[in-house]
mmCIF file of C-alpha atoms and ligand atoms in Angstrom:
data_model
loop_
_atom_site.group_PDB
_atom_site.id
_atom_site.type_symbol
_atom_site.label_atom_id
_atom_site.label_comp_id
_atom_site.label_asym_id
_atom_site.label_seq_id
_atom_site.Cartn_x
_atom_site.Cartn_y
_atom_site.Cartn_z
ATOM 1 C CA UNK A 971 -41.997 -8.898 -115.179
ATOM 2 C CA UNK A 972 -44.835 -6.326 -114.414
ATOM 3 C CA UNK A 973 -48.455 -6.613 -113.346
ATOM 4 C CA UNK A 974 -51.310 -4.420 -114.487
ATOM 5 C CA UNK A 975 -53.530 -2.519 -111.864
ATOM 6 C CA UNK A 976 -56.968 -0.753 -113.060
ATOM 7 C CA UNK A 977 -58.673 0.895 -110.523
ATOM 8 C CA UNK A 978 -62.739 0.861 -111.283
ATOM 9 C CA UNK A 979 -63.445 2.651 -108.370
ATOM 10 C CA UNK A 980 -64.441 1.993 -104.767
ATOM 11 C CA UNK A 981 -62.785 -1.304 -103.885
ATOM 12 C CA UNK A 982 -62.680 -2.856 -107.260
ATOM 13 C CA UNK A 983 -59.574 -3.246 -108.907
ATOM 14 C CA UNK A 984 -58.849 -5.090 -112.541
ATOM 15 C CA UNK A 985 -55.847 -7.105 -112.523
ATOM 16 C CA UNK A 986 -53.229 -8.307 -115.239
ATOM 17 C CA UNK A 987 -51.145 -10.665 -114.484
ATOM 18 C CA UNK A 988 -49.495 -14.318 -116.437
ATOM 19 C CA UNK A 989 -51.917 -13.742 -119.130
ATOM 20 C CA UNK A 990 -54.867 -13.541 -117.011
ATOM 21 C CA UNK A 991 -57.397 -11.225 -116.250
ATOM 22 C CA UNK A 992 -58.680 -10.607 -112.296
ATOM 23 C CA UNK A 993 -61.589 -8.663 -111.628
ATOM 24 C CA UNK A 994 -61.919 -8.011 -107.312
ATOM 25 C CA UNK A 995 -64.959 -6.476 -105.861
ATOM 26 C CA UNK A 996 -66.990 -5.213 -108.893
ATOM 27 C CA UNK A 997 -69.072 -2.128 -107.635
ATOM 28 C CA UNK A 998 -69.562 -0.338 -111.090
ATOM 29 C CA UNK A 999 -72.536 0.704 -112.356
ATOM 30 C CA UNK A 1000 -74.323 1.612 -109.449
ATOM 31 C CA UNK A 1001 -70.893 3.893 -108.095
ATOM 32 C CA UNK A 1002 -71.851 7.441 -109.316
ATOM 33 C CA UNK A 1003 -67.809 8.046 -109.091
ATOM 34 C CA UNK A 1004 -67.487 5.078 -111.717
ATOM 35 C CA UNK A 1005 -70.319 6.167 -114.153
ATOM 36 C CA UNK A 1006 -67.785 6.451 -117.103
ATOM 37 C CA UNK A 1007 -66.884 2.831 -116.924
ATOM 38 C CA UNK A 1008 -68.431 0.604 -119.739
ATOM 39 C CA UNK A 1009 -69.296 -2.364 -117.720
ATOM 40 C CA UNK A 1010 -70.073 -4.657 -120.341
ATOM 41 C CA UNK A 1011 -66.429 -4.176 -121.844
ATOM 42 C CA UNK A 1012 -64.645 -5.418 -118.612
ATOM 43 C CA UNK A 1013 -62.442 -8.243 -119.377
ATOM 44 C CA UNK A 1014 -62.398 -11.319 -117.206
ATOM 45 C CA UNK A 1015 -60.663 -14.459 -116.761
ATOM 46 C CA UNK A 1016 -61.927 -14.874 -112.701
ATOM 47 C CA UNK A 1017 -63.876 -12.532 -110.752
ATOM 48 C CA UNK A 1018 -62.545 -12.572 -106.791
ATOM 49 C CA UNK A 1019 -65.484 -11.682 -103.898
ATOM 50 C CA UNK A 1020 -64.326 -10.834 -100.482
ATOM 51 C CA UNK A 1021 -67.695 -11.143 -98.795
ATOM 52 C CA UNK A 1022 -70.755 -10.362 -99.545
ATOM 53 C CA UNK A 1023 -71.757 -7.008 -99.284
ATOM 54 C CA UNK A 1024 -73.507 -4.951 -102.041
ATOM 55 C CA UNK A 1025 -71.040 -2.521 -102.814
ATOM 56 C CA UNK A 1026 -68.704 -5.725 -103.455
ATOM 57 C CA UNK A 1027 -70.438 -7.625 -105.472
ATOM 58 C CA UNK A 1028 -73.358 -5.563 -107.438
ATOM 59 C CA UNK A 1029 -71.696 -6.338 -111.101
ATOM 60 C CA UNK A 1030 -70.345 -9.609 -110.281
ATOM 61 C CA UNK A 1031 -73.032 -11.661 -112.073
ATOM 62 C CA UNK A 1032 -73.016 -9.215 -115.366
ATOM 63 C CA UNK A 1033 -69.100 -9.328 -115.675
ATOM 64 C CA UNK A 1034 -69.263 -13.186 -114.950
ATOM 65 C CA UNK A 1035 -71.863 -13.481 -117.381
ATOM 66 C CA UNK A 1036 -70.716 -11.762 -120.370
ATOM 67 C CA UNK A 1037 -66.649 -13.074 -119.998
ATOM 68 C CA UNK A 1038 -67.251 -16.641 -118.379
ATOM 69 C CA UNK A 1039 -64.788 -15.823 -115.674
ATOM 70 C CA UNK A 1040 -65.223 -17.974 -112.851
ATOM 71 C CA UNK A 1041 -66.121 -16.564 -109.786
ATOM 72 C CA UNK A 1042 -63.704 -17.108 -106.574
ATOM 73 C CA UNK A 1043 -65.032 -16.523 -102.979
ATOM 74 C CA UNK A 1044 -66.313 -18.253 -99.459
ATOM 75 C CA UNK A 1045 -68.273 -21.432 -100.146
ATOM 76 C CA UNK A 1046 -71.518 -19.496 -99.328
ATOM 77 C CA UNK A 1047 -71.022 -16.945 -102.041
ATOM 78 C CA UNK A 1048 -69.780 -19.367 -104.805
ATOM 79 C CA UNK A 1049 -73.176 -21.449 -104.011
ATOM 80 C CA UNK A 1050 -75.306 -18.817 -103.689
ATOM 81 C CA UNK A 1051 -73.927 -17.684 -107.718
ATOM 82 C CA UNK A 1052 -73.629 -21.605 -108.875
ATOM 83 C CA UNK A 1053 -77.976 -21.088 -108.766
ATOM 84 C CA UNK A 1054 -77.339 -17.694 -111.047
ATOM 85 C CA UNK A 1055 -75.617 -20.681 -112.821
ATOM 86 C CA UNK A 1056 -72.158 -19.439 -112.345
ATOM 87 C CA UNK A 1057 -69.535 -21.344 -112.124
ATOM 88 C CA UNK A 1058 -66.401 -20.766 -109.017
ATOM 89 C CA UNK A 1059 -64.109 -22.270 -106.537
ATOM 90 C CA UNK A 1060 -65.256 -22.019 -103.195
ATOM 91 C CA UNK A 1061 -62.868 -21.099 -99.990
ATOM 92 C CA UNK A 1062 -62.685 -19.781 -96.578
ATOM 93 C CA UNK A 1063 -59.938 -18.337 -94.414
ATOM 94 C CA UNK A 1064 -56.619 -20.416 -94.115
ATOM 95 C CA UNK A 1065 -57.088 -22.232 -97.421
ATOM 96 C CA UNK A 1066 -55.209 -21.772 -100.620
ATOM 97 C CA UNK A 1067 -55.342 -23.066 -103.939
ATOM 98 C CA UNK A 1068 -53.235 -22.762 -106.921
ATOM 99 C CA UNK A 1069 -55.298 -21.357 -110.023
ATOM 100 C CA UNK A 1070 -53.585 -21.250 -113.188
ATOM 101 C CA UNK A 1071 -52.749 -17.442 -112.237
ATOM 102 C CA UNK A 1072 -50.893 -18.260 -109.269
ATOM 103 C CA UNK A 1073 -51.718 -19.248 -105.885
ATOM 104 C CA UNK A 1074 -54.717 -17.457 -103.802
ATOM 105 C CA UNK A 1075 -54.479 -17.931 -100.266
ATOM 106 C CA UNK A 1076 -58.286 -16.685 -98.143
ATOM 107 C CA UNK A 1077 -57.396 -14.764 -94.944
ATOM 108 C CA UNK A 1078 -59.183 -13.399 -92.283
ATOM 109 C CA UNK A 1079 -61.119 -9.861 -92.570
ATOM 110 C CA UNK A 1080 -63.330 -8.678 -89.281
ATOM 111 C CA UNK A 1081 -66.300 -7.302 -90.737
ATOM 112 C CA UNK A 1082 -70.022 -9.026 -91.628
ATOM 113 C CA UNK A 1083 -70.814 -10.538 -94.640
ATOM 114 C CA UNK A 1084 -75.117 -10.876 -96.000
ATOM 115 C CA UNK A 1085 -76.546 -10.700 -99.509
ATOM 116 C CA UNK A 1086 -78.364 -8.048 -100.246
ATOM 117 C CA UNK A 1087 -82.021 -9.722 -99.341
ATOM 118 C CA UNK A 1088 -79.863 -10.101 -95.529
ATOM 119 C CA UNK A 1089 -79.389 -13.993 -96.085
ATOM 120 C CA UNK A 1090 -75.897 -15.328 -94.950
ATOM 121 C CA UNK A 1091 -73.258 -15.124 -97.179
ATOM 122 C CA UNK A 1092 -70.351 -16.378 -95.518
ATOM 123 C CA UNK A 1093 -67.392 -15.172 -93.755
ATOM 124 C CA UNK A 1094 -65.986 -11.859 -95.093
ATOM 125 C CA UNK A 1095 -61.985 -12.401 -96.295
ATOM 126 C CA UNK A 1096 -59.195 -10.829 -97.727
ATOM 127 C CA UNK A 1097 -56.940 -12.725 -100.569
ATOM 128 C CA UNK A 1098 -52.992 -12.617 -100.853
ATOM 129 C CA UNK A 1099 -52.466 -13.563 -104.583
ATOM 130 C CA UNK A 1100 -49.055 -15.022 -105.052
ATOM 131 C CA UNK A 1101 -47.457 -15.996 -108.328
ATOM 132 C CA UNK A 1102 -44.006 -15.712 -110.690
ATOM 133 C CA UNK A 1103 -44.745 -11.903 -111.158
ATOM 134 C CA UNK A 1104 -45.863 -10.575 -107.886
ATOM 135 C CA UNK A 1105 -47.436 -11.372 -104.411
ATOM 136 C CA UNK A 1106 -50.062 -8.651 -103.547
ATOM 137 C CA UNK A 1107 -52.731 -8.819 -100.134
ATOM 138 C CA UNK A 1108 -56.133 -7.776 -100.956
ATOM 139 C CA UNK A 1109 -57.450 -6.408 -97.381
ATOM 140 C CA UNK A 1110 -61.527 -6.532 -98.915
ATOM 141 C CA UNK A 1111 -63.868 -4.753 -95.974
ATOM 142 C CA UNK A 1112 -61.746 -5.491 -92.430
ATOM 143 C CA UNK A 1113 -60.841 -3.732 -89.413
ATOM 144 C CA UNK A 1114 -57.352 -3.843 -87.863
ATOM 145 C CA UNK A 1115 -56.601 -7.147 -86.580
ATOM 146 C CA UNK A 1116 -53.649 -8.726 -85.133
ATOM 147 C CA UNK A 1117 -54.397 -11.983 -87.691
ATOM 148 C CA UNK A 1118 -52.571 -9.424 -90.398
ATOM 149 C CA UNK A 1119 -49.407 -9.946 -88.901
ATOM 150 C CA UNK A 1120 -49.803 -13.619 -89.885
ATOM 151 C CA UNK A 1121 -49.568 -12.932 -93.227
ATOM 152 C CA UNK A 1122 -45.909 -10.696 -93.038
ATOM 153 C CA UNK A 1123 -44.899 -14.698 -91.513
ATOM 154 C CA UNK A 1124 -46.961 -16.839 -93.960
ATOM 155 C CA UNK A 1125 -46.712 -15.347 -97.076
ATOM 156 C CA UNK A 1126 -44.086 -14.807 -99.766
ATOM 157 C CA UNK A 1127 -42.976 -11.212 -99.033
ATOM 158 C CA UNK A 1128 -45.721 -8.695 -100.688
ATOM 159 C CA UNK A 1129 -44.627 -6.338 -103.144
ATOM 160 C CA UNK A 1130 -47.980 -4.097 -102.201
ATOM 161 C CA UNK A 1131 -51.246 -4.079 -100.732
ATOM 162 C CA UNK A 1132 -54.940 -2.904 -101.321
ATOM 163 C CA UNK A 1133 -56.074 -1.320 -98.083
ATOM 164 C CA UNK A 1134 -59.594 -0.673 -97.219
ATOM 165 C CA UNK A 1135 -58.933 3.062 -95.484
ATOM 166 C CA UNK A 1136 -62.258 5.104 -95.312
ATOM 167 C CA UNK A 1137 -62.788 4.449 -91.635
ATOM 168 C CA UNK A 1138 -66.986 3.989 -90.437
ATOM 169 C CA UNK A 1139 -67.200 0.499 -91.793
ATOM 170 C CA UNK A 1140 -63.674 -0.174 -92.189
ATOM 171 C CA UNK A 1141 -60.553 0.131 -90.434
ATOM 172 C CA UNK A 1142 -59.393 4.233 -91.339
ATOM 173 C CA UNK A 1143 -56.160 5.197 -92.158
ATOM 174 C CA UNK A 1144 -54.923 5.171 -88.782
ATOM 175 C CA UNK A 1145 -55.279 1.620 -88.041
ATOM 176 C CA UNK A 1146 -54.025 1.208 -92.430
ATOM 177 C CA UNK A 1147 -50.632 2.495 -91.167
ATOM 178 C CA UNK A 1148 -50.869 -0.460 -88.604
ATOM 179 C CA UNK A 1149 -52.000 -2.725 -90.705
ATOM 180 C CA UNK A 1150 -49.021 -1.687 -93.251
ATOM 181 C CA UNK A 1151 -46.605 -2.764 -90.353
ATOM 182 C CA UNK A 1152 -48.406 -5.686 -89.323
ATOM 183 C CA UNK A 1153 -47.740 -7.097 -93.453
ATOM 184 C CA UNK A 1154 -44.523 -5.718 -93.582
ATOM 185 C CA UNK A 1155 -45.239 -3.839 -96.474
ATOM 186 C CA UNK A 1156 -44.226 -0.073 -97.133
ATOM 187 C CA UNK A 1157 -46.652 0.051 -100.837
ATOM 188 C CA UNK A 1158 -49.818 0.676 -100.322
ATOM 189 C CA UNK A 1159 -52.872 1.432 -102.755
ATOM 190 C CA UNK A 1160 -56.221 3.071 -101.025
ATOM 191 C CA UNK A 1161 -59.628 1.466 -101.434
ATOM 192 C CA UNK A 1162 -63.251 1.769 -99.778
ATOM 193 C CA UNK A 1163 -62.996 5.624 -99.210
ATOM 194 C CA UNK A 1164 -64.964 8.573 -100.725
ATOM 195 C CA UNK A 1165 -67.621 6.608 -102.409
ATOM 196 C CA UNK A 1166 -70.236 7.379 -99.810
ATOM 197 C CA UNK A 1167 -70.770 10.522 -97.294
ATOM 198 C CA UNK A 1168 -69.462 8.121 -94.480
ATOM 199 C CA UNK A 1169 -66.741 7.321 -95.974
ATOM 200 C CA UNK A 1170 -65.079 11.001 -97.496
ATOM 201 C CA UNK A 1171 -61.469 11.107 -96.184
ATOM 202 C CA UNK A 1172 -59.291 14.324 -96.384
ATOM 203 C CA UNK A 1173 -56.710 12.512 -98.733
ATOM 204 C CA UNK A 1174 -53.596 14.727 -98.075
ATOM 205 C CA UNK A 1175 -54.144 13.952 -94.257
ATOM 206 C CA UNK A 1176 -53.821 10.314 -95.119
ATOM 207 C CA UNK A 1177 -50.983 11.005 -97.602
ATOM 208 C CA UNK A 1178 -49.036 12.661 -94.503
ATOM 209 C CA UNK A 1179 -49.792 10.249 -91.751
ATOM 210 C CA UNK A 1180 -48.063 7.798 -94.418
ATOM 211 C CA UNK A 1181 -45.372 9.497 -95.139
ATOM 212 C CA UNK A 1182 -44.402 10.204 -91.072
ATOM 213 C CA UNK A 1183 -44.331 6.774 -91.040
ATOM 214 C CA UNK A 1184 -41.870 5.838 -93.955
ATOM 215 C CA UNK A 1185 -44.736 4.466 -96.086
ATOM 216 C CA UNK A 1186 -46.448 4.893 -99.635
ATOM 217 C CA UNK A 1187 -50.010 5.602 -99.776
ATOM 218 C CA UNK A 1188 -51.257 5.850 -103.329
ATOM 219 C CA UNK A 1189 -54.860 7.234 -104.536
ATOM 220 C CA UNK A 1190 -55.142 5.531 -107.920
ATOM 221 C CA UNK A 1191 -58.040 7.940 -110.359
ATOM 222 C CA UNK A 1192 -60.682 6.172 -111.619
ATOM 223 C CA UNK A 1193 -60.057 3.926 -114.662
ATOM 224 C CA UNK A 1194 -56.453 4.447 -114.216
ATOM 225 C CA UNK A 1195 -53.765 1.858 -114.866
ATOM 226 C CA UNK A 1196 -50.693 1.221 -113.183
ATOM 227 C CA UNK A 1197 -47.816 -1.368 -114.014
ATOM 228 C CA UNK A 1198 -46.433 -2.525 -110.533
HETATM 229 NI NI1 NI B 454 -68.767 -4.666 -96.476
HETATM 230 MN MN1 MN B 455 -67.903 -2.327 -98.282
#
């Protein structure tokens, strides 16, 4: 049994798994790097937020929209969307629930969280998705934080993770190596990096620093699918 990855650039990932199509962190058609994307052909079963930020949620409302995925995310977001009249599931950190894809647990991410008028949208989170097929951790915007190794001792063991790497408003690839320990996971797939000046990363230099440490960094191309 296999899952599907698409990457659609910056820290938006599609994701096939039981049948069901995932959409994380649409940032599409205002990413220059994504500009050969079709937005309006994006499948979409549920679309997953991990906080509020612009360049995490810009195409959430189109993709929900046009599919009628339901929109998962803090209990700010999902409200805030549910007057777009869009349906979702609201959560914070700690909680999971089981979805008809398998189980989505909300975990902690260190970072801020506003719309883009600067009104509160919530806590920012990460998501460990957990089913039949595969248990993957979703890092969203975060810096390094000791609340990671939580999830090596609270979660089915993860068969890889989606690290936010670019460093300025993240954690960079220094603390992702960390981070990779602190999950206990040795498969890692980069997001949040090159999209923006502040956040261009030398990508060999990352690929080395993994490697030194017995771990898998891997730089998915745009619109490119992998089965994991
Ligand atoms: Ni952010
Ligand atoms: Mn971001």
């Amino acid at each position: 049994m296999a899952i599907t990855l698409k990457y659609l650039g910056h820290s938006c990932f599609q994701i096939g798994t039981l049948g069901k199509t995932l959409v994380i962190d649409p940032f599409i058609s205002a990413n220059e790097l994504a500009k050969n994307i079709d937005l309006n052909s994006i499948p979409a079963d549920y679309v997953l937020l991990s906080h509020g930020h612009q360049d995490h949620i810009a195409d959430a409302e189109t993709i929900c929209k046009n599919t009628g995925a339901k929109l998962i995310s803090n209990y700010e977001i999902v409200m805030w969307y549910k007057q777009k009249g869009i349906e979702g599931h609201p959560m914070n950190p700690g909680g999971n629930w089981d979805f008809d894809f398998g189980r989505v647990k909300m975990v902690n991410a260190i970072h801020s969280s506003s719309f883009p008028d600067g009104s509160y949208a919530g806590q920012a989170g990460g998501f460990v998705i957990s089913n039949s097929e595969t248990t993957f951790y979703f890092s969203g915007d975060t810096a390094l934080t000791l609340d990671m190794q939580l999830i090596a001792r609270t979660s089915p063991k993860l068969d890889f993770a989606i690290l936010c790497i670019g460093d300025n408003f993240t954690m960079g690839y220094e603390d992702a190596i960390l981070a990779a320990e602190f999950i206990d996971c040795n498969k890692i797939i980069a997001c949040h990096y090159d999209t923006f000046a502040w956040i261009k990363i030398n990508k060999q230099e990352v690929i080395n620093a993994f490697k030194a440490k017995g771990k898998e960094i891997i730089f998915m191309n745009i619109s490119e699918e992998q089965t994991l």
